[in-house]
mmCIF file of C-alpha atoms and ligand atoms in Angstrom:
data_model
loop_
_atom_site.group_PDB
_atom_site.id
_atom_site.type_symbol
_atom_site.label_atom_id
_atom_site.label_comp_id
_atom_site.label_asym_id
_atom_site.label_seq_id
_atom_site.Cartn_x
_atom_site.Cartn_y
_atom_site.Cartn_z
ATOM 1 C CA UNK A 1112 -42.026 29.840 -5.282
ATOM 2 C CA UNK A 1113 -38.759 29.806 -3.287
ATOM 3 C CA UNK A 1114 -39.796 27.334 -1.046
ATOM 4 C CA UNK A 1115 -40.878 25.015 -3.971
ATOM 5 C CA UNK A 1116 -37.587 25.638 -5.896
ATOM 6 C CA UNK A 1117 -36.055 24.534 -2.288
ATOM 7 C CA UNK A 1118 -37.714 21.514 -1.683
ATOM 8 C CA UNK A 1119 -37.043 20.400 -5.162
ATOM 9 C CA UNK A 1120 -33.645 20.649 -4.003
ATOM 10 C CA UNK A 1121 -33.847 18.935 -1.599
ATOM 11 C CA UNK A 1122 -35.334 15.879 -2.949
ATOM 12 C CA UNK A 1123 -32.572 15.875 -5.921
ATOM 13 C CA UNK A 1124 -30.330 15.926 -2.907
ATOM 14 C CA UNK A 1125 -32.024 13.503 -1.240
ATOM 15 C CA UNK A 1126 -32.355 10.859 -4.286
ATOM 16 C CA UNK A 1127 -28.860 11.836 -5.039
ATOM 17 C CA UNK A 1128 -27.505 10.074 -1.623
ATOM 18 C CA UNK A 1129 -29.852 7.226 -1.908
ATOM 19 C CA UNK A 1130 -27.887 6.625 -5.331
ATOM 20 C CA UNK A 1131 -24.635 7.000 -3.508
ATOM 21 C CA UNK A 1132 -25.687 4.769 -0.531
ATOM 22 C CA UNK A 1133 -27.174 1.785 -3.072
ATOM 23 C CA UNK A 1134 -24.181 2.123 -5.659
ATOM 24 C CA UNK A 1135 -22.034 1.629 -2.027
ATOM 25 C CA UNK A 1136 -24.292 -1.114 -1.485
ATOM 26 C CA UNK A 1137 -23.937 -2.601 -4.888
ATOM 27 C CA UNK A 1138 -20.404 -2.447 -5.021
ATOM 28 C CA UNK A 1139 -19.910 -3.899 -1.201
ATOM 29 C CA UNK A 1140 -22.762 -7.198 -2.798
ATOM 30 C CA UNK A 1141 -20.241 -7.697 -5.825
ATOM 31 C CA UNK A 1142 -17.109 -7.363 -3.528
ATOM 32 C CA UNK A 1143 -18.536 -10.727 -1.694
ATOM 33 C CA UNK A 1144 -19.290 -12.712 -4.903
ATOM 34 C CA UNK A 1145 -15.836 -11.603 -6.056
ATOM 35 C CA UNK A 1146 -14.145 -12.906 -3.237
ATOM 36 C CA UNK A 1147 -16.204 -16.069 -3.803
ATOM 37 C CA UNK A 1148 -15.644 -16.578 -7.628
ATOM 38 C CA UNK A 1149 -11.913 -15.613 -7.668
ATOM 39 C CA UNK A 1150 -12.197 -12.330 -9.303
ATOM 40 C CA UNK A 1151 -9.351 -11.172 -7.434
ATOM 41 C CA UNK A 1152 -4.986 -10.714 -8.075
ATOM 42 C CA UNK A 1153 -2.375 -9.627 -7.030
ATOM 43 C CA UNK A 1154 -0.092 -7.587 -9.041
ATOM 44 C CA UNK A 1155 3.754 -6.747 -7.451
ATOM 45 C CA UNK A 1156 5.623 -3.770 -8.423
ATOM 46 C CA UNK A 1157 9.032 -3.543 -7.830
ATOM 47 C CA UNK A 1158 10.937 -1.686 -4.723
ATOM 48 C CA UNK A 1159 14.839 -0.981 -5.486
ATOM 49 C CA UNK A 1160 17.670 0.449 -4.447
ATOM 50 C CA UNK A 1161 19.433 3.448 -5.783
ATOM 51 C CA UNK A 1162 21.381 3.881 -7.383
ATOM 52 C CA UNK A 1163 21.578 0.373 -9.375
ATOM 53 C CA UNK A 1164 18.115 -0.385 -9.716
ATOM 54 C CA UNK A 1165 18.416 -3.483 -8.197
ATOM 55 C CA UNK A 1166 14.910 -5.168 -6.890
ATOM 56 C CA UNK A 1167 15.238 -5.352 -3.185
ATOM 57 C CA UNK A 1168 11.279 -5.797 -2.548
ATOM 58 C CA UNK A 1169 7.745 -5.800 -3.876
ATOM 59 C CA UNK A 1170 4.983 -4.292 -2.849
ATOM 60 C CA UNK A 1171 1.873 -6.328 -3.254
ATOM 61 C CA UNK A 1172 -1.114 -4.394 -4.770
ATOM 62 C CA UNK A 1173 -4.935 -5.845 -5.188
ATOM 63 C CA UNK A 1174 -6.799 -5.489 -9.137
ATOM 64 C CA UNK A 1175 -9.738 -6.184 -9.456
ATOM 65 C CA UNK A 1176 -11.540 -6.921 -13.055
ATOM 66 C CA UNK A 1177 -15.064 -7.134 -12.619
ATOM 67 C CA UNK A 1178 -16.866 -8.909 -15.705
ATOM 68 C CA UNK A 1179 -19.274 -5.909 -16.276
ATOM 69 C CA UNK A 1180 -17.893 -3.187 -14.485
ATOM 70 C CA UNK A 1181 -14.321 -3.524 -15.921
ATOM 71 C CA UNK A 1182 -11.206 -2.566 -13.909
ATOM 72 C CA UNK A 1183 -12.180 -1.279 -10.381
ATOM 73 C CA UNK A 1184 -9.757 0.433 -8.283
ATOM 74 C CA UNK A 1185 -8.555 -0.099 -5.050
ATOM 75 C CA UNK A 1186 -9.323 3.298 -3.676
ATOM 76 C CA UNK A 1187 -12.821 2.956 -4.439
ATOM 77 C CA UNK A 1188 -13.452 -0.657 -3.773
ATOM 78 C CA UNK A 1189 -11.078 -1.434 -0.577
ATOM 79 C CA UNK A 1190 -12.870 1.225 1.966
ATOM 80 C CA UNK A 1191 -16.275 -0.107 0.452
ATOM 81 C CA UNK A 1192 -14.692 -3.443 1.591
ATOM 82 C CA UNK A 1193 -13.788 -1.872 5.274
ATOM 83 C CA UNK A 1194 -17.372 -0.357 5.869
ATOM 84 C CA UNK A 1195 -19.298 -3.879 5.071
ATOM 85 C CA UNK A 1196 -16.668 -5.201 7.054
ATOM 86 C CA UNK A 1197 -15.596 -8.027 4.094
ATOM 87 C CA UNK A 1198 -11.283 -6.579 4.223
ATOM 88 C CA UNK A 1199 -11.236 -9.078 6.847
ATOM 89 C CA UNK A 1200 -12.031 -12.112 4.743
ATOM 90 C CA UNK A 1201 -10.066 -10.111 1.776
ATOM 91 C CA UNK A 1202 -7.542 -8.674 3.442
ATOM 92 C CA UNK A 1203 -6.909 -12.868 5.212
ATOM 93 C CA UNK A 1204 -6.456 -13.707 1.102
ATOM 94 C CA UNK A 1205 -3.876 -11.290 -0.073
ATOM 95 C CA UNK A 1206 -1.811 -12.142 2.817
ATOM 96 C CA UNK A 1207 -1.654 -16.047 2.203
ATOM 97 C CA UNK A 1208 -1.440 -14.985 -1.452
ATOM 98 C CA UNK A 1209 1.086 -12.221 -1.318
ATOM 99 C CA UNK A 1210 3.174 -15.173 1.098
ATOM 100 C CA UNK A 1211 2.971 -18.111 -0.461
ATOM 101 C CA UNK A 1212 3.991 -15.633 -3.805
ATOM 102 C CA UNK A 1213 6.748 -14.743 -2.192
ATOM 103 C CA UNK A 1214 7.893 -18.459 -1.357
ATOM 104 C CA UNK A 1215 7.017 -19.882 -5.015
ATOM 105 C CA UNK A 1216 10.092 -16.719 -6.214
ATOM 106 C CA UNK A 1217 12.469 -18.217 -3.592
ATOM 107 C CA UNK A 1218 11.612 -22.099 -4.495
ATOM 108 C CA UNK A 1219 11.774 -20.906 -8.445
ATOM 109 C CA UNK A 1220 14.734 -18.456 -8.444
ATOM 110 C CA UNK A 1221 16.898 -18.592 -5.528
ATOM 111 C CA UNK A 1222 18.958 -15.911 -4.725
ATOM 112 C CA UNK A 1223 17.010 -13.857 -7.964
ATOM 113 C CA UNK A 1224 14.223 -13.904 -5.553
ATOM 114 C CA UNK A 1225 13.045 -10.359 -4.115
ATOM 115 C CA UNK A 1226 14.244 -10.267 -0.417
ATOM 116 C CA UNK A 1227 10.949 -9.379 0.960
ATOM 117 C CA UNK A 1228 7.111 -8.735 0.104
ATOM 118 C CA UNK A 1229 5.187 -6.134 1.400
ATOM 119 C CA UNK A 1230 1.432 -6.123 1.734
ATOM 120 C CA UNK A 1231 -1.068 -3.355 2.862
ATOM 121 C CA UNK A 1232 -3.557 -3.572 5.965
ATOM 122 C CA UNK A 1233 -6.197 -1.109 6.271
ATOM 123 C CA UNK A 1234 -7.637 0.218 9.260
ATOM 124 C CA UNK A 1235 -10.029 -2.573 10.255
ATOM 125 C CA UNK A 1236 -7.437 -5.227 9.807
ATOM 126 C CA UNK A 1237 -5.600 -3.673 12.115
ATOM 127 C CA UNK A 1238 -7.942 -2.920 14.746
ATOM 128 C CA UNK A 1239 -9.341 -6.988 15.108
ATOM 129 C CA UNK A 1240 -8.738 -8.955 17.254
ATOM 130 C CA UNK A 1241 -6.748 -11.915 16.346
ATOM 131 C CA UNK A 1242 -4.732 -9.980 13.243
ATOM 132 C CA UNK A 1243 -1.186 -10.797 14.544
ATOM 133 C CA UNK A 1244 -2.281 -14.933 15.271
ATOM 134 C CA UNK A 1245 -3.377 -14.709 11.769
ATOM 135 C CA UNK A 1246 -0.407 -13.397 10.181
ATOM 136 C CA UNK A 1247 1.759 -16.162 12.762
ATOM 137 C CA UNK A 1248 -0.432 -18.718 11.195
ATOM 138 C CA UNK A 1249 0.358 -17.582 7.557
ATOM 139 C CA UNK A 1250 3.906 -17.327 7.586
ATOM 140 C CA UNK A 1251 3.219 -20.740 9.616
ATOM 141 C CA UNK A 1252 1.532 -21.927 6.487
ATOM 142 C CA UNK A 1253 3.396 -20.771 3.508
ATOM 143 C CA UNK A 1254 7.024 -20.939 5.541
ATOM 144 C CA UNK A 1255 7.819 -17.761 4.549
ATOM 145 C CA UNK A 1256 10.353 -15.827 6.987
ATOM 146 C CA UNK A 1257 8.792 -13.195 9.574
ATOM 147 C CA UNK A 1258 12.101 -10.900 8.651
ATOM 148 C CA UNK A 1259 10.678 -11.423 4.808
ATOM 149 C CA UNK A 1260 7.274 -9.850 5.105
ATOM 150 C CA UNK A 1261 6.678 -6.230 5.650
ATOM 151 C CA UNK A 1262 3.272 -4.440 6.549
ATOM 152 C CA UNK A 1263 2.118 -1.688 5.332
ATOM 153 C CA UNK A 1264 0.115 0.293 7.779
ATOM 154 C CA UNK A 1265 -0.898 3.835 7.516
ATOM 155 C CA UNK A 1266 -0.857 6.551 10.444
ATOM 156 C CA UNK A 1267 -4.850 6.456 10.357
ATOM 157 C CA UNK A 1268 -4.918 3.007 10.539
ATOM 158 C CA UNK A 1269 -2.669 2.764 13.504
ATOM 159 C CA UNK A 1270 -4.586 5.903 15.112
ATOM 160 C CA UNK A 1271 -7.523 4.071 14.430
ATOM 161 C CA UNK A 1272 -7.972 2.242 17.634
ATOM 162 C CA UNK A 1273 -9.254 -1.368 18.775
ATOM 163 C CA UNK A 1274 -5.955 -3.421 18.786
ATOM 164 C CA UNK A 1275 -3.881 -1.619 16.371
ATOM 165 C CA UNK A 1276 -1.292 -0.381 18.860
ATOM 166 C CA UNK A 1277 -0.822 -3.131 20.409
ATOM 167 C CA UNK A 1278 -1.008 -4.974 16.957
ATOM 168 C CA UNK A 1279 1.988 -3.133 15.313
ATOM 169 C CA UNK A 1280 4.065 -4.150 18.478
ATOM 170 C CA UNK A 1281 3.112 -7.286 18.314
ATOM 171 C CA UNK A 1282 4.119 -8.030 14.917
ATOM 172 C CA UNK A 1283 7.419 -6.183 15.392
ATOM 173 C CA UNK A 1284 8.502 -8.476 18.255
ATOM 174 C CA UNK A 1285 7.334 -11.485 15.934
ATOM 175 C CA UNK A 1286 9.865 -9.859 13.644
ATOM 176 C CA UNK A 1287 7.675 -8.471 10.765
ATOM 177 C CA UNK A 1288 8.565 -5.258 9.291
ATOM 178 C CA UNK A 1289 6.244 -2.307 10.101
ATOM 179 C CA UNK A 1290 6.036 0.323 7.184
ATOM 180 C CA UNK A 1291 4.418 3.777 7.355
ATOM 181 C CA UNK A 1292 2.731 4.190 4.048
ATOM 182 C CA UNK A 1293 1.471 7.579 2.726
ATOM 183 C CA UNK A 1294 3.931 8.776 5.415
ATOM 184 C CA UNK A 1295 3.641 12.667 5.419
ATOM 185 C CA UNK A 1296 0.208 12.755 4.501
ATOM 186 C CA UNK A 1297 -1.903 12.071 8.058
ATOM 187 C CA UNK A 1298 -2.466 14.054 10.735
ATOM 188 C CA UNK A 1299 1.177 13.656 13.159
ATOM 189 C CA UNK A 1300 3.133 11.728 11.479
ATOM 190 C CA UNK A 1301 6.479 12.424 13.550
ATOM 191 C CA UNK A 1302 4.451 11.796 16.675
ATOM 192 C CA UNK A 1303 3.371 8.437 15.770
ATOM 193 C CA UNK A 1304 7.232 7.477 15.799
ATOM 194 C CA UNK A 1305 7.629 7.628 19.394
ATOM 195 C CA UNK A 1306 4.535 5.624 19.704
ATOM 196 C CA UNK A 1307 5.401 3.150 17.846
ATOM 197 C CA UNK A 1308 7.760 0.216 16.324
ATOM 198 C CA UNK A 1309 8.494 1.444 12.242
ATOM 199 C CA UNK A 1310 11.269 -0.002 10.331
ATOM 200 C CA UNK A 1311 10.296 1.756 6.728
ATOM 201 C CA UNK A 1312 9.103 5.222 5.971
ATOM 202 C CA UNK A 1313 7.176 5.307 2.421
ATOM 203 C CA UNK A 1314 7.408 8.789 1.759
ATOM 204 C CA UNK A 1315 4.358 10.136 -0.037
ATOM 205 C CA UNK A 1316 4.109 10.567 -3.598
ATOM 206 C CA UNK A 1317 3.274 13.752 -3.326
ATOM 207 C CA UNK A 1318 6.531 14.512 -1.606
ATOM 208 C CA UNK A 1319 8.554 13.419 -4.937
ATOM 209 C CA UNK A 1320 6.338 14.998 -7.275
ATOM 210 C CA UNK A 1321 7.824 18.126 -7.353
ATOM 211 C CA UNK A 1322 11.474 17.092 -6.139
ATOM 212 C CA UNK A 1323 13.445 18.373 -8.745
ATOM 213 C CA UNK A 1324 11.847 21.983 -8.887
ATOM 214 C CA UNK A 1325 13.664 22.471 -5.230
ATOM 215 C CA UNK A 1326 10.452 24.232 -3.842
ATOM 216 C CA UNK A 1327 8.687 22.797 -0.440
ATOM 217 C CA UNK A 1328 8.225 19.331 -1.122
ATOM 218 C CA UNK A 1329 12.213 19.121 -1.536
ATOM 219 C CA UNK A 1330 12.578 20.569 1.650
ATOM 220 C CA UNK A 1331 10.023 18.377 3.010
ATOM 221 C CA UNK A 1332 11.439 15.008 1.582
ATOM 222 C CA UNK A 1333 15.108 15.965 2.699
ATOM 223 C CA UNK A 1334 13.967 16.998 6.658
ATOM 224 C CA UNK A 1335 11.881 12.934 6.305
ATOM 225 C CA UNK A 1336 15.294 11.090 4.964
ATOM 226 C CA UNK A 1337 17.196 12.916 7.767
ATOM 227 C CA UNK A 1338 14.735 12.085 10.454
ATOM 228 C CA UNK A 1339 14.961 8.129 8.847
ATOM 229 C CA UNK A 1340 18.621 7.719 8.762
ATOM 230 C CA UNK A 1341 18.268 9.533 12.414
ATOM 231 C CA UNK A 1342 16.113 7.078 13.473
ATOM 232 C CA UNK A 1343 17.798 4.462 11.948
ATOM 233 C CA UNK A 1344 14.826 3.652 9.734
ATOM 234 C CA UNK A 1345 14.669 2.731 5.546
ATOM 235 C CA UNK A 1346 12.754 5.244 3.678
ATOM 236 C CA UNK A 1347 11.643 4.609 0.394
ATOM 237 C CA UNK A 1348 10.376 7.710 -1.973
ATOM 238 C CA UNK A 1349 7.071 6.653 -3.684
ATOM 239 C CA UNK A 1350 5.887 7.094 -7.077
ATOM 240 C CA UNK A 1351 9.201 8.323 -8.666
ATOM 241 C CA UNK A 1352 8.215 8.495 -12.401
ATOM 242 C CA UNK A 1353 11.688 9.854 -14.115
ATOM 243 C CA UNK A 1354 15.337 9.910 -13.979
ATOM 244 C CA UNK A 1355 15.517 13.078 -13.043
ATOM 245 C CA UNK A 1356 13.652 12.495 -9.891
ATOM 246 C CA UNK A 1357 15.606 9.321 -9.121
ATOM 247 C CA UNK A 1358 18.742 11.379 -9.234
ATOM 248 C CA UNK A 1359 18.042 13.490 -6.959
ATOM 249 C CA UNK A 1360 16.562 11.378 -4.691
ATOM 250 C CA UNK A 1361 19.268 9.410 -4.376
ATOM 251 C CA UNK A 1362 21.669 12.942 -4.177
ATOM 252 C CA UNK A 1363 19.165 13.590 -0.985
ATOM 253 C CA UNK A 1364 20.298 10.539 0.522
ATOM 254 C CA UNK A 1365 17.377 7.936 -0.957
ATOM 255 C CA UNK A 1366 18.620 4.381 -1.125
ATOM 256 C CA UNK A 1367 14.998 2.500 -1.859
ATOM 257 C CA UNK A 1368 12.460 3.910 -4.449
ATOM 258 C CA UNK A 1369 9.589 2.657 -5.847
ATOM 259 C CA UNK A 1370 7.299 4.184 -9.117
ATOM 260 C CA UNK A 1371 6.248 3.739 -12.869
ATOM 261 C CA UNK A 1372 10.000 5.074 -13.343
ATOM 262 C CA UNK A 1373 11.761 1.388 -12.193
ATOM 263 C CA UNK A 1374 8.384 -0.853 -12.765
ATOM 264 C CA UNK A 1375 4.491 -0.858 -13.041
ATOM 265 C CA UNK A 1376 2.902 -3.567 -10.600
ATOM 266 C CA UNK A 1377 2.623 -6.588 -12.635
ATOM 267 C CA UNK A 1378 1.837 -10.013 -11.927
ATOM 268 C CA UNK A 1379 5.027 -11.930 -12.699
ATOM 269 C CA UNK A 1380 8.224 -8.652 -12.604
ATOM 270 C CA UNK A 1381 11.478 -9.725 -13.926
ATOM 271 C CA UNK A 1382 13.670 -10.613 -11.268
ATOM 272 C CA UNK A 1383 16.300 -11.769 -13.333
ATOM 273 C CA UNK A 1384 16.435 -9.289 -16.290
ATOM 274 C CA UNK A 1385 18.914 -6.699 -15.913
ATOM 275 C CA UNK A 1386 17.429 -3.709 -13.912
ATOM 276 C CA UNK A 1387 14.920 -1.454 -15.604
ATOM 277 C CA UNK A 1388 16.376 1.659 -15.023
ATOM 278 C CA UNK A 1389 19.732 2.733 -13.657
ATOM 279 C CA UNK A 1390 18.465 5.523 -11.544
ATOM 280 C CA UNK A 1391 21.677 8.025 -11.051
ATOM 281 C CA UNK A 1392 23.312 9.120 -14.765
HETATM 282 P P1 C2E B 2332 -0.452 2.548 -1.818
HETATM 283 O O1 C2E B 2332 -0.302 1.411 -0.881
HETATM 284 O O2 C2E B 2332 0.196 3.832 -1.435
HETATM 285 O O3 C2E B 2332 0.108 2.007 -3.198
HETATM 286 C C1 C2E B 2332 0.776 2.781 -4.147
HETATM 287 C C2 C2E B 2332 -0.155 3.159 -5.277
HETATM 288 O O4 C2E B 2332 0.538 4.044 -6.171
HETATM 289 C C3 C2E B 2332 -0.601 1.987 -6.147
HETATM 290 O O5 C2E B 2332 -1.892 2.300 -6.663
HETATM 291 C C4 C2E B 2332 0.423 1.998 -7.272
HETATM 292 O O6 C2E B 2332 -0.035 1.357 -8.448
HETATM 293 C C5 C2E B 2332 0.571 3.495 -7.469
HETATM 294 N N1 C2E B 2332 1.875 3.860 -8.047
HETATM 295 C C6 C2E B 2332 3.070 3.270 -7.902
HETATM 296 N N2 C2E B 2332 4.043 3.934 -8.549
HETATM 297 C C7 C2E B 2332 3.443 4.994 -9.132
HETATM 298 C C8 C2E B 2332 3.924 6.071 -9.970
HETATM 299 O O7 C2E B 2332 5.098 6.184 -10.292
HETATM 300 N N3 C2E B 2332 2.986 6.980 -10.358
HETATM 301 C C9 C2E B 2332 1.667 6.908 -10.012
HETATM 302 N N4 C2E B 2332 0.824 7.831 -10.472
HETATM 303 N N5 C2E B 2332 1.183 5.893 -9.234
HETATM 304 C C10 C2E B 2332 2.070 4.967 -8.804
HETATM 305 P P2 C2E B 2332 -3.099 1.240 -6.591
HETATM 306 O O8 C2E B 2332 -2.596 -0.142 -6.877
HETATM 307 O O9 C2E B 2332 -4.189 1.789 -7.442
HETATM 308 O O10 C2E B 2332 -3.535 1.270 -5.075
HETATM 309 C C11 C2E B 2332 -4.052 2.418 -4.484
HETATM 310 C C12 C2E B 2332 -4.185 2.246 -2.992
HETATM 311 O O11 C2E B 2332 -5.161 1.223 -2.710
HETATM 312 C C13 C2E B 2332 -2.896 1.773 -2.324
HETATM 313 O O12 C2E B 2332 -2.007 2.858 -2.101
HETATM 314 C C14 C2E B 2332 -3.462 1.171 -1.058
HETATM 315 O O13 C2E B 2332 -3.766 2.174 -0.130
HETATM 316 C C15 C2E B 2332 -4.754 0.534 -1.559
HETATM 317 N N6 C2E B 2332 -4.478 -0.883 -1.860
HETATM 318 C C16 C2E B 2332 -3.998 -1.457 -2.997
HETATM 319 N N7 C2E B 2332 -3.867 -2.784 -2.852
HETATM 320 C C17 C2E B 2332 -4.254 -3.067 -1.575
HETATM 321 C C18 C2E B 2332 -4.327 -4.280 -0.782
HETATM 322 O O14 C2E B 2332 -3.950 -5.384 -1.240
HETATM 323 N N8 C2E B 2332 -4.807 -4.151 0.506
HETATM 324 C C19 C2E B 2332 -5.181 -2.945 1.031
HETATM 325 N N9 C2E B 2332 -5.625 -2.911 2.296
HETATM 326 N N10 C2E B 2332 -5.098 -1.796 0.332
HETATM 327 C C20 C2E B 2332 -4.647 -1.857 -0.949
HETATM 328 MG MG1 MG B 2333 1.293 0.629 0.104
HETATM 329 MG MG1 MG B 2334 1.996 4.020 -0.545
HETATM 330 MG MG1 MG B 2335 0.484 6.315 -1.622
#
């Protein structure tokens, strides 16, 4: 009787990961027609400075609106993307779309114009062969600046191995920014410093959440904007939703932030309204 109860189990179990491995499949099939049909934009959301408010960057971010499945997210569809190996092919679009973006607001707006555009690489970007010629031939392409891109890289993704060492260095010395996204979250972070070339520190979300209730994640995001400013790198505080966690951000010594608070990511942000939100009262 047991044994039947546990082989029953075992085949839900069973069926249960063939659903998970054919949904994965299903998702990574309409990730290739979605590339091929255009069902893919980018959306920018604003990074500024504290305390004015004022857009300094944007931070490219994928959507995705599939015609039956709705609005797909990024965390479930981009590492679909990396195990079928397509981020390659998509990843090659957002950066010739985030870039020639990015030239269209300087052509359009002048000095309006955000300073810089960042766009994220996963892992397997990272890792291939060839990913610094390719971002050389894109800013080739659009004309956009080296010094007016940055990268967002993760410490995974840099731990991850093929070329990505060697990768981030390269792209430093071509004068790309390299930004540590998530940074806090991965397995040793301060490590990875010594290792290698970072100009921005995007301090985890989760870092800011609880800011204001001066428990361990204020202690946490005060020892990271030391160890930036020590380093001489820019740290920017992710996901800051309210005033009061702009404040005292920038009382901790924040000067970039970035979070529903100052701007959602939308296609076209308004460079040349006033800003948003003053973040210090
Ligand atoms: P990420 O790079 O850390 O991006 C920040 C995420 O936080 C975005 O979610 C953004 O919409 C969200 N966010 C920003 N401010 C706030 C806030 O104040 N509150 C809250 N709750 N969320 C906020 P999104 O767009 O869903 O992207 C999720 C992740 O998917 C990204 O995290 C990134 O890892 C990945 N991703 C998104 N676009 C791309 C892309 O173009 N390429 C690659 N490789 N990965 C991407
Ligand atoms: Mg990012
Ligand atoms: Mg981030
Ligand atoms: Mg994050």
């Amino acid at each position: 009787y047991a044994a039947k109860a546990d082989g029953d189990k075992l085949r839900r179990y069973s069926a249960d990961l063939d659903d998970e491995a054919g949904e994965e499949a299903r998702l990574g099939a309409a990730v290739r027609i979605a590339l091929d049909t255009g069902q893919f934009r980018l959306v920018y959301q604003p990074i500024v400075s504290l305390p004015d408010g004022r857009i300094v960057s944007v931070e490219a971010l994928i959507r995705w609106d599939h015609p039956d499945r709705g609005f797909v997210s990024p965390a479930e569809f981009i590492p679909v993307a990396e195990q079928n190996g397509l981020i390659v092919e998509l990843g090659a679009w957002i950066l010739r779309t985030a870039c020639a973006q990015a030239v269209v607001w300087r052509n359009t707006l002048g000095d309006a114009a955000p300073e810089r555009v960042s766009v994220n690489v996963s892992a397997r970007q990272l890792a291939e062969p060839g990913f610094t010629e390719l971002v050389s031939s894109v800013l080739a392409w659009t004309g956009l600046g080296a010094q007016n891109l940055i990268l967002e890289v993760t410490e995974t993704a840099v731990f991850g191995g093929g070329q990505a060492v060697q990768a981030v260095k390269d792209l430093h010395e071509l004068g790309v920014r390299i930004a540590l996204d998530d940074f806090g979250t991965g397995h040793s972070s301060l490590g990875l410093l010594q290792t290698v070339p970072v100009d921005v520190l995007k301090v985890d979300k989760s870092f800011v959440d609880n800011i204001t209730l001066a428990g361990r994640e204020a202690v946490i995001a005060t020892a990271l904007i030391q160890v930036s400013h020590g380093l001489g790198l820019m740290a920017v505080a992710e996901g800051v939703e309210t005033a009061e966690q702009a404040a005292e951000l920038h009382r901790l010594g924040y000067r970039l932030a970035q979070g529903y608070h100052f701007g959602r990511p939308v296609a076209e942000p308004d460079f040349l309204g006033e800003p948003t939100a003053v973040a210090v009262v």
